[in-house]
């Protein structure tokens, strides 16, 4: 039966529509999610607290998802929505699998983005930052962050996120700041902390040091220069004529993309394994529009492999290689020595393993204050003085000859982040000194601050570091192990989803420098410690540390900047100690969140409340960029204070791009606002999109993709709606046992058994796409296209107590119970609506666990049978569709197909009604060599109730226009409605 029948001229005057058991449900076809979801949220109330209480009554095992904190500055964006929805999938699916789930949402509050916003606010009031007390400034930052925590919390709630929001954490909470200070003290007291003066990545725009995790790389155009360093001295093993009076003075040539660092040059590095030669210029290119800086007779020392490239850049047309040169033992003058006596020092040649002949000249200009390799090779050769040439604003210090006050980068106005005058000034002076050989421009990948988007520089400055490679005896690390070794062992002990994440973070930890933890800003947790002015070492006094932590816990970290030193130092003389007012790297803050979010609620620490946690957490979940951010800072913090990672597993997701695969940008106008999606389509649509994508890779979103998601949602909703209608008034007395089930029902139960195992495994392994896609395919294929279509006739027209109808409703009940459970974590609003429509007094659908699926439902033989049947069915359906197009039939019930096929193709039909499967009034199966179908019109009267054209229409004299089956059903209806 295709649809509810209408009276026709062939029927009697009786209208049989009342006797047809059509699906009835108040569950509407249209979702209306934007209006319904807020109502459901209100009905849920404290859903998270309810779920935890329920599972704890059941003595459920504990599962801990520790939240990586989003930053509290603005509305949520699509990245937030993806991240928090994935976390919600984890939380809800673990509840569904029978766990008690601990999930405390948190916020990262300290750092530059908020500090900048507050600076802007004060500037708008005519006040510069240096005119505002640190206490007032920090108070404004705290209020700003608090406003956005409340805003984002409401927005996450609207998205359907469940968690312990009532006890949310924030890194700026007083107790959080106290815990962060206490964690910092553990590093201080274990000997892992030290102060060092070395080149660090420095943002002149932000006036602070930056760590690796705060850097992103962008294409950048830099000036390039080839500079001559005249050789002034040599050791005895060099040829006598190298510095002969009759020849021009030879020069070692360096190449650099940072002309501004030339004033800081103190050495030249060379590669001991590289072949070098002395070359003499014999001719220059002709017809040039400018006069080149080289000339015939110039003698240049270069790596042989790179000499030709250098000559090309310098417009040198011909040259002669004079002989081999060993750079060891050579000394040069600084290229600016002729212009100012401040550069009158000797520049030595230093052997360095970092030097290659892949590009440049084979020599590396070495400015120990502006490069990590430069610093290390300088120190390795016994040099200790590192010149300071550039101040915190990126300008040359007043004492730098020729260039005092010139800026490397602009730090204010419209040109912020652009090159200042320093590069140009240095090049002009090199030309004046006669030591610029060539120049050009290079587009290359260059480090930028991820906050300001401005280029950074390397700058020598005293900072605080955590040692990566110093073995420690005692303390949290295994005796003799370094922090790096401990972290690498912890990575190996961690499960990664996807597995490629392990190699990624491992390579980062293997190659990372010491952890730079100090910052020169105002808004953050301070490195709350005192330094002995005589020794330069941190004060180690448990009582002082305890007073500091207690004061921060009571008053917040602001107390460190406002209280007198004596309040903390006790019996120590304040005049002897320096208070450190740098703030901690914000990654140290967020890397410590496990300490104040989980530790206080561990039973082994005496916790007896109703919010227990355990350590380490079962899972950390963030974007793939956090391999160098939160995952790594948490790893190092946990290993440095407890000897292991604070997580058992790490899950990473990619980034969300627009429909063209391009990065989203407000300036491009290609962003997708999650709040707009929720307002227009509903949170379940956004959640379904998250479930459908492969989150481990970058995903795309936009109007067309969302429309595809809406279409998938409609099919899902219609499946649930059909089940609700078909199950109206179903009760346990109607349920049929497995041994009375027809083959089709056994097949559907087998599919439920298969899917149940797939869904459980997919949820356990965080493969949410492998939950929703098979379930959607099951709904569209096995249910809508096969089962519902075949059983529609029995459901509508069989008498209520028929075994076939009872079997169908029993199986549909099992389908409904599982669909609403399986999909509850992904589309919780819709599944809640469906559940409460059918069971208004049975509590929340979210509180359920997946129903047990009997092992006896497994039936591979039925699966094989229906796969074979479907092969024939597809051919029949194509033939019926062709007959409809040719207007031979109006619908399938008008047809009586003859199907020809090999006997093997018909074997699965044994014991089944082929016409029922084909949804036709009859069918003939004829053996033949290949599958073919001939469609004929059914030559029988049409049943006025079911529209089937079958031979027994009129066989019951009481109902002459009905088939025998329909007559029996109507008689039953008449008797029960008398």
mmCIF file of N, CA and C in Angstrom, residues 48 51-52 55-56 59-67 86-104 162-164 495 497 597-598 601-602 610-622 646-652 695 760 762-768:
data_model
loop_
_atom_site.group_PDB
_atom_site.id
_atom_site.type_symbol
_atom_site.label_atom_id
_atom_site.label_comp_id
_atom_site.label_asym_id
_atom_site.label_seq_id
_atom_site.Cartn_x
_atom_site.Cartn_y
_atom_site.Cartn_z
ATOM 1 N N UNK A 48 23.722 18.168 33.801
ATOM 2 C CA UNK A 48 25.003 17.551 34.136
ATOM 3 C C UNK A 48 24.990 17.015 35.566
ATOM 4 N N UNK A 51 22.906 13.870 35.752
ATOM 5 C CA UNK A 51 23.553 12.698 35.163
ATOM 6 C C UNK A 51 24.640 12.147 36.082
ATOM 7 N N UNK A 52 25.431 13.034 36.678
ATOM 8 C CA UNK A 52 26.476 12.557 37.582
ATOM 9 C C UNK A 52 25.874 11.847 38.790
ATOM 10 N N UNK A 55 24.611 8.373 37.739
ATOM 11 C CA UNK A 55 25.671 7.383 37.512
ATOM 12 C C UNK A 55 26.365 7.003 38.815
ATOM 13 N N UNK A 56 26.501 7.950 39.727
ATOM 14 C CA UNK A 56 27.150 7.612 40.992
ATOM 15 C C UNK A 56 26.288 6.665 41.820
ATOM 16 N N UNK A 59 27.114 3.299 40.827
ATOM 17 C CA UNK A 59 28.526 2.950 41.022
ATOM 18 C C UNK A 59 29.264 2.843 39.695
ATOM 19 N N UNK A 60 28.983 3.782 38.805
ATOM 20 C CA UNK A 60 29.580 3.770 37.473
ATOM 21 C C UNK A 60 31.062 4.103 37.541
ATOM 22 N N UNK A 61 31.862 3.565 36.637
ATOM 23 C CA UNK A 61 33.283 3.935 36.595
ATOM 24 C C UNK A 61 33.437 5.406 36.217
ATOM 25 N N UNK A 62 34.502 6.028 36.716
ATOM 26 C CA UNK A 62 34.718 7.461 36.502
ATOM 27 C C UNK A 62 35.543 7.703 35.245
ATOM 28 N N UNK A 63 35.123 8.689 34.475
ATOM 29 C CA UNK A 63 35.854 9.116 33.280
ATOM 30 C C UNK A 63 36.084 10.620 33.400
ATOM 31 N N UNK A 64 37.318 11.073 33.134
ATOM 32 C CA UNK A 64 37.662 12.487 33.295
ATOM 33 C C UNK A 64 38.117 13.075 31.959
ATOM 34 N N UNK A 65 37.372 14.054 31.482
ATOM 35 C CA UNK A 65 37.789 14.879 30.349
ATOM 36 C C UNK A 65 38.185 16.235 30.925
ATOM 37 N N UNK A 66 39.449 16.594 30.756
ATOM 38 C CA UNK A 66 39.910 17.894 31.274
ATOM 39 C C UNK A 66 39.843 18.919 30.155
ATOM 40 N N UNK A 67 39.220 20.042 30.451
ATOM 41 C CA UNK A 67 38.940 21.053 29.427
ATOM 42 C C UNK A 67 40.145 21.939 29.168
ATOM 43 N N UNK A 86 32.662 18.733 20.072
ATOM 44 C CA UNK A 86 33.385 17.457 20.150
ATOM 45 C C UNK A 86 33.537 17.016 21.606
ATOM 46 N N UNK A 87 33.845 17.965 22.472
ATOM 47 C CA UNK A 87 33.961 17.622 23.896
ATOM 48 C C UNK A 87 32.613 17.149 24.436
ATOM 49 N N UNK A 88 31.538 17.786 23.975
ATOM 50 C CA UNK A 88 30.218 17.370 24.431
ATOM 51 C C UNK A 88 29.875 15.978 23.920
ATOM 52 N N UNK A 89 30.308 15.664 22.705
ATOM 53 C CA UNK A 89 30.123 14.297 22.200
ATOM 54 C C UNK A 89 30.804 13.304 23.136
ATOM 55 N N UNK A 90 32.021 13.654 23.596
ATOM 56 C CA UNK A 90 32.749 12.769 24.506
ATOM 57 C C UNK A 90 31.986 12.615 25.817
ATOM 58 N N UNK A 91 31.576 13.744 26.386
ATOM 59 C CA UNK A 91 30.902 13.708 27.689
ATOM 60 C C UNK A 91 29.598 12.913 27.602
ATOM 61 N N UNK A 92 28.760 13.274 26.640
ATOM 62 C CA UNK A 92 27.456 12.609 26.539
ATOM 63 C C UNK A 92 27.598 11.146 26.155
ATOM 64 N N UNK A 93 28.558 10.828 25.280
ATOM 65 C CA UNK A 93 28.705 9.426 24.878
ATOM 66 C C UNK A 93 29.235 8.577 26.027
ATOM 67 N N UNK A 94 30.074 9.156 26.878
ATOM 68 C CA UNK A 94 30.557 8.382 28.032
ATOM 69 C C UNK A 94 29.438 8.173 29.049
ATOM 70 N N UNK A 95 28.595 9.168 29.240
ATOM 71 C CA UNK A 95 27.404 8.937 30.064
ATOM 72 C C UNK A 95 26.557 7.831 29.448
ATOM 73 N N UNK A 96 26.399 7.867 28.129
ATOM 74 C CA UNK A 96 25.591 6.870 27.418
ATOM 75 C C UNK A 96 26.177 5.465 27.567
ATOM 76 N N UNK A 97 27.519 5.392 27.631
ATOM 77 C CA UNK A 97 28.184 4.094 27.779
ATOM 78 C C UNK A 97 28.230 3.637 29.234
ATOM 79 N N UNK A 98 27.632 4.437 30.132
ATOM 80 C CA UNK A 98 27.510 4.005 31.522
ATOM 81 C C UNK A 98 28.562 4.549 32.462
ATOM 82 N N UNK A 99 29.276 5.601 32.067
ATOM 83 C CA UNK A 99 30.296 6.194 32.931
ATOM 84 C C UNK A 99 29.730 7.353 33.743
ATOM 85 N N UNK A 100 30.412 7.636 34.854
ATOM 86 C CA UNK A 100 30.254 8.894 35.576
ATOM 87 C C UNK A 100 31.321 9.814 35.005
ATOM 88 N N UNK A 101 30.921 10.943 34.453
ATOM 89 C CA UNK A 101 31.857 11.764 33.683
ATOM 90 C C UNK A 101 32.154 13.076 34.415
ATOM 91 N N UNK A 102 33.425 13.336 34.618
ATOM 92 C CA UNK A 102 33.854 14.609 35.194
ATOM 93 C C UNK A 102 34.329 15.521 34.069
ATOM 94 N N UNK A 103 33.665 16.651 33.923
ATOM 95 C CA UNK A 103 34.061 17.644 32.913
ATOM 96 C C UNK A 103 33.761 19.030 33.457
ATOM 97 N N UNK A 104 34.821 19.761 33.759
ATOM 98 C CA UNK A 104 34.704 21.109 34.307
ATOM 99 C C UNK A 104 35.165 22.098 33.241
ATOM 100 N N UNK A 162 27.009 20.150 27.950
ATOM 101 C CA UNK A 162 26.792 19.792 29.353
ATOM 102 C C UNK A 162 28.142 19.708 30.058
ATOM 103 N N UNK A 163 28.187 20.229 31.246
ATOM 104 C CA UNK A 163 29.408 20.219 32.030
ATOM 105 C C UNK A 163 29.148 20.885 33.360
ATOM 106 N N UNK A 164 30.148 20.884 34.195
ATOM 107 C CA UNK A 164 30.015 21.450 35.538
ATOM 108 C C UNK A 164 30.253 22.961 35.479
ATOM 109 N N UNK A 495 48.072 7.591 24.514
ATOM 110 C CA UNK A 495 47.322 7.232 23.306
ATOM 111 C C UNK A 495 46.958 8.508 22.560
ATOM 112 N N UNK A 497 44.899 10.323 19.284
ATOM 113 C CA UNK A 497 43.830 10.228 18.281
ATOM 114 C C UNK A 497 43.829 11.527 17.477
ATOM 115 N N UNK A 597 42.242 22.066 38.950
ATOM 116 C CA UNK A 597 40.918 21.583 38.544
ATOM 117 C C UNK A 597 40.689 20.145 38.992
ATOM 118 N N UNK A 598 41.723 19.329 38.914
ATOM 119 C CA UNK A 598 41.577 17.909 39.264
ATOM 120 C C UNK A 598 42.101 17.590 40.660
ATOM 121 N N UNK A 601 40.069 17.506 43.910
ATOM 122 C CA UNK A 601 38.913 16.603 43.969
ATOM 123 C C UNK A 601 39.322 15.125 43.849
ATOM 124 N N UNK A 602 40.555 14.833 44.224
ATOM 125 C CA UNK A 602 41.024 13.452 44.219
ATOM 126 C C UNK A 602 40.728 12.819 45.572
ATOM 127 N N UNK A 610 30.596 15.169 45.925
ATOM 128 C CA UNK A 610 29.878 14.493 44.850
ATOM 129 C C UNK A 610 30.421 14.854 43.464
ATOM 130 N N UNK A 611 31.632 15.438 43.430
ATOM 131 C CA UNK A 611 32.245 15.803 42.148
ATOM 132 C C UNK A 611 33.641 15.205 42.041
ATOM 133 N N UNK A 612 33.809 13.907 42.278
ATOM 134 C CA UNK A 612 35.162 13.340 42.285
ATOM 135 C C UNK A 612 35.805 13.377 40.900
ATOM 136 N N UNK A 613 37.131 13.476 40.900
ATOM 137 C CA UNK A 613 37.909 13.399 39.668
ATOM 138 C C UNK A 613 39.008 12.369 39.890
ATOM 139 N N UNK A 614 39.798 12.105 38.870
ATOM 140 C CA UNK A 614 41.029 11.347 39.073
ATOM 141 C C UNK A 614 42.135 11.949 38.211
ATOM 142 N N UNK A 615 43.375 11.608 38.573
ATOM 143 C CA UNK A 615 44.550 12.140 37.884
ATOM 144 C C UNK A 615 45.460 10.979 37.560
ATOM 145 N N UNK A 616 45.965 10.892 36.341
ATOM 146 C CA UNK A 616 45.791 11.835 35.228
ATOM 147 C C UNK A 616 44.405 11.748 34.604
ATOM 148 N N UNK A 617 44.051 12.774 33.838
ATOM 149 C CA UNK A 617 42.780 12.777 33.122
ATOM 150 C C UNK A 617 42.789 11.699 32.052
ATOM 151 N N UNK A 618 41.611 11.220 31.702
ATOM 152 C CA UNK A 618 41.513 10.228 30.632
ATOM 153 C C UNK A 618 41.778 10.840 29.264
ATOM 154 N N UNK A 619 41.391 12.125 29.106
ATOM 155 C CA UNK A 619 41.517 12.717 27.777
ATOM 156 C C UNK A 619 41.739 14.225 27.855
ATOM 157 N N UNK A 620 42.627 14.710 26.985
ATOM 158 C CA UNK A 620 42.746 16.127 26.639
ATOM 159 C C UNK A 620 42.339 16.241 25.172
ATOM 160 N N UNK A 621 41.531 17.243 24.831
ATOM 161 C CA UNK A 621 41.018 17.380 23.465
ATOM 162 C C UNK A 621 41.128 18.838 23.028
ATOM 163 N N UNK A 622 41.912 19.095 21.985
ATOM 164 C CA UNK A 622 42.037 20.456 21.447
ATOM 165 C C UNK A 622 42.428 20.389 19.977
ATOM 166 N N UNK A 646 49.809 14.744 32.503
ATOM 167 C CA UNK A 646 48.527 14.783 33.226
ATOM 168 C C UNK A 646 47.374 14.186 32.425
ATOM 169 N N UNK A 647 47.686 13.485 31.334
ATOM 170 C CA UNK A 647 46.639 12.871 30.506
ATOM 171 C C UNK A 647 47.042 11.458 30.102
ATOM 172 N N UNK A 648 46.018 10.629 29.870
ATOM 173 C CA UNK A 648 46.248 9.284 29.350
ATOM 174 C C UNK A 648 46.131 9.249 27.833
ATOM 175 N N UNK A 649 45.313 10.146 27.293
ATOM 176 C CA UNK A 649 45.101 10.182 25.849
ATOM 177 C C UNK A 649 44.938 11.625 25.393
ATOM 178 N N UNK A 650 45.288 11.861 24.134
ATOM 179 C CA UNK A 650 45.176 13.184 23.522
ATOM 180 C C UNK A 650 44.429 13.047 22.206
ATOM 181 N N UNK A 651 43.420 13.900 22.028
ATOM 182 C CA UNK A 651 42.657 13.914 20.777
ATOM 183 C C UNK A 651 42.792 15.297 20.145
ATOM 184 N N UNK A 652 43.090 15.321 18.851
ATOM 185 C CA UNK A 652 43.238 16.604 18.166
ATOM 186 C C UNK A 652 42.278 16.700 16.988
ATOM 187 N N UNK A 695 36.760 15.212 11.757
ATOM 188 C CA UNK A 695 37.321 16.303 12.551
ATOM 189 C C UNK A 695 38.842 16.224 12.641
ATOM 190 N N UNK A 760 29.087 1.445 19.670
ATOM 191 C CA UNK A 760 29.815 1.395 20.945
ATOM 192 C C UNK A 760 31.322 1.559 20.713
ATOM 193 N N UNK A 762 32.818 2.895 18.100
ATOM 194 C CA UNK A 762 33.122 4.228 17.564
ATOM 195 C C UNK A 762 33.107 5.273 18.666
ATOM 196 N N UNK A 763 32.131 5.220 19.563
ATOM 197 C CA UNK A 763 32.103 6.164 20.681
ATOM 198 C C UNK A 763 33.316 5.953 21.598
ATOM 199 N N UNK A 764 33.662 4.701 21.845
ATOM 200 C CA UNK A 764 34.793 4.418 22.731
ATOM 201 C C UNK A 764 36.092 4.981 22.166
ATOM 202 N N UNK A 765 36.189 5.039 20.823
ATOM 203 C CA UNK A 765 37.417 5.494 20.159
ATOM 204 C C UNK A 765 37.275 6.902 19.601
ATOM 205 N N UNK A 766 36.210 7.602 19.984
ATOM 206 C CA UNK A 766 35.989 9.012 19.595
ATOM 207 C C UNK A 766 35.813 9.182 18.086
ATOM 208 N N UNK A 767 35.286 8.148 17.418
ATOM 209 C CA UNK A 767 35.052 8.218 15.968
ATOM 210 C C UNK A 767 33.576 8.553 15.726
ATOM 211 N N UNK A 768 33.229 9.801 15.945
ATOM 212 C CA UNK A 768 31.820 10.202 15.902
ATOM 213 C C UNK A 768 31.231 10.108 14.497
#
